[in-house]
């Protein structure tokens, strides 16, 4: 059974940092693109960052320079380092995986999803 399990969320003050982890099990995701998405109350789920199987990363404009996505294929674990957090970063964060290349921003292109972890940034 394929599972993606996020962890590392929590409450942090503006300007602080959090590191989210996504532990994958049930198969090896080394050939998959891994993405992070977030959904704030009353808003659509939006793409945050993604990393290809080769390690190429891409980011939403709103998080560029503040967030860093990485992967450890040996551990089947993926990370999102979030620095300089802002109240507008408050959301449930989801990791996701997809086999096909391209369209990293498209949530409908992803094959597997985690359950999400809450990130709350206080002002």
Short mmCIF file of C-alpha atoms in Angstrom, two decimals:
data_model
loop_
_atom_site.label_atom_id
_atom_site.label_comp_id
_atom_site.label_asym_id
_atom_site.label_seq_id
_atom_site.Cartn_x
_atom_site.Cartn_y
_atom_site.Cartn_z
CA UNK A 1 0.00 0.00 0.00
CA UNK A 2 1.46 3.32 -1.07
CA UNK A 3 1.55 5.99 1.61
CA UNK A 4 2.86 9.52 1.89
CA UNK A 5 2.97 10.84 5.44
CA UNK A 6 3.76 14.46 6.20
CA UNK A 7 5.19 15.70 9.47
CA UNK A 8 6.86 18.79 10.89
CA UNK A 9 3.98 21.22 10.83
CA UNK A 10 3.12 23.43 13.76
CA UNK A 11 2.71 26.93 15.08
CA UNK A 12 5.50 29.42 14.48
CA UNK A 13 5.88 33.17 14.68
CA UNK A 14 6.35 35.27 11.59
CA UNK A 15 9.98 35.19 10.52
CA UNK A 16 10.48 31.72 11.92
CA UNK A 17 11.27 28.43 10.22
CA UNK A 18 9.82 24.97 9.90
CA UNK A 19 10.97 21.85 8.10
CA UNK A 20 8.31 19.58 6.68
CA UNK A 21 9.04 15.96 5.92
CA UNK A 22 7.22 13.54 3.65
CA UNK A 23 7.91 9.88 4.31
CA UNK A 24 6.99 7.60 1.44
CA UNK A 25 6.33 3.90 1.72
CA UNK A 26 4.91 1.10 -0.36
CA UNK A 27 7.11 1.80 -3.35
CA UNK A 28 10.25 3.65 -4.33
CA UNK A 29 9.67 7.19 -5.51
CA UNK A 30 13.17 7.90 -6.79
CA UNK A 31 11.85 8.21 -10.36
CA UNK A 32 8.88 10.37 -9.38
CA UNK A 33 8.44 14.11 -9.25
CA UNK A 34 7.62 15.09 -5.68
CA UNK A 35 5.58 18.16 -5.00
CA UNK A 36 4.41 20.22 -2.07
CA UNK A 37 1.03 21.93 -2.16
CA UNK A 38 -0.90 23.96 0.37
CA UNK A 39 -4.49 24.86 1.01
CA UNK A 40 -5.65 27.73 3.18
CA UNK A 41 -9.23 27.90 4.49
CA UNK A 42 -11.64 28.90 1.76
CA UNK A 43 -8.97 28.77 -0.94
CA UNK A 44 -7.97 26.40 -3.70
CA UNK A 45 -5.08 24.02 -3.20
CA UNK A 46 -2.02 25.65 -4.72
CA UNK A 47 1.38 24.44 -5.75
CA UNK A 48 4.34 25.45 -3.62
CA UNK A 49 7.38 23.57 -4.92
CA UNK A 50 8.42 20.44 -6.74
CA UNK A 51 11.55 18.41 -7.32
CA UNK A 52 12.17 16.06 -10.19
CA UNK A 53 13.75 12.65 -10.00
CA UNK A 54 17.05 14.26 -11.10
CA UNK A 55 16.94 16.90 -8.39
CA UNK A 56 15.76 19.88 -10.43
CA UNK A 57 13.53 22.07 -8.31
CA UNK A 58 10.95 24.72 -9.02
CA UNK A 59 8.98 27.09 -6.79
CA UNK A 60 5.91 29.26 -6.73
CA UNK A 61 6.79 32.94 -6.90
CA UNK A 62 5.32 33.49 -3.46
CA UNK A 63 7.91 31.24 -1.79
CA UNK A 64 10.99 31.70 -3.94
CA UNK A 65 14.04 32.53 -1.88
CA UNK A 66 12.33 31.41 1.34
CA UNK A 67 11.49 27.73 0.80
CA UNK A 68 13.77 24.90 -0.29
CA UNK A 69 12.63 21.51 -1.47
CA UNK A 70 14.94 18.51 -1.27
CA UNK A 71 14.85 14.75 -1.42
CA UNK A 72 16.72 11.82 0.06
CA UNK A 73 16.01 8.91 -2.25
CA UNK A 74 17.89 6.49 -0.01
CA UNK A 75 15.40 7.22 2.76
CA UNK A 76 12.41 7.67 0.44
CA UNK A 77 11.84 10.94 2.23
CA UNK A 78 11.26 14.45 0.92
CA UNK A 79 11.56 17.77 2.63
CA UNK A 80 10.38 21.36 2.50
CA UNK A 81 12.52 23.80 4.45
CA UNK A 82 10.50 26.94 5.09
CA UNK A 83 12.28 30.08 6.27
CA UNK A 84 11.14 33.65 6.83
CA UNK A 85 7.59 32.43 7.27
CA UNK A 86 4.73 34.87 6.86
CA UNK A 87 1.15 34.73 8.15
CA UNK A 88 -0.02 34.20 4.57
CA UNK A 89 1.90 30.91 4.53
CA UNK A 90 -0.65 29.52 6.98
CA UNK A 91 -2.28 26.47 5.39
CA UNK A 92 -2.44 22.71 5.39
CA UNK A 93 0.60 21.47 3.49
CA UNK A 94 0.43 18.31 1.39
CA UNK A 95 3.12 16.27 -0.29
CA UNK A 96 2.32 14.52 -3.53
CA UNK A 97 4.02 12.29 -6.07
CA UNK A 98 3.64 11.84 -9.79
CA UNK A 99 5.24 9.59 -12.33
CA UNK A 100 4.85 11.75 -15.43
CA UNK A 101 7.21 14.62 -16.14
CA UNK A 102 6.11 18.22 -16.50
CA UNK A 103 3.08 20.14 -15.17
CA UNK A 104 4.48 20.24 -11.68
CA UNK A 105 1.99 22.96 -10.68
CA UNK A 106 -1.02 20.92 -11.72
CA UNK A 107 -2.50 19.13 -8.70
CA UNK A 108 -4.54 16.87 -10.98
CA UNK A 109 -1.35 15.45 -12.47
CA UNK A 110 -0.29 13.85 -9.19
CA UNK A 111 -0.90 10.19 -8.50
CA UNK A 112 -0.42 9.99 -4.74
CA UNK A 113 -1.15 12.38 -1.86
CA UNK A 114 -0.46 12.59 1.82
CA UNK A 115 -3.04 13.59 4.42
CA UNK A 116 -1.51 16.98 5.12
CA UNK A 117 0.12 18.80 8.01
CA UNK A 118 -1.04 22.11 9.44
CA UNK A 119 1.29 25.10 9.38
CA UNK A 120 0.19 28.19 11.27
CA UNK A 121 2.22 31.38 11.22
CA UNK A 122 1.27 34.00 13.79
CA UNK A 123 1.91 37.69 13.27
#
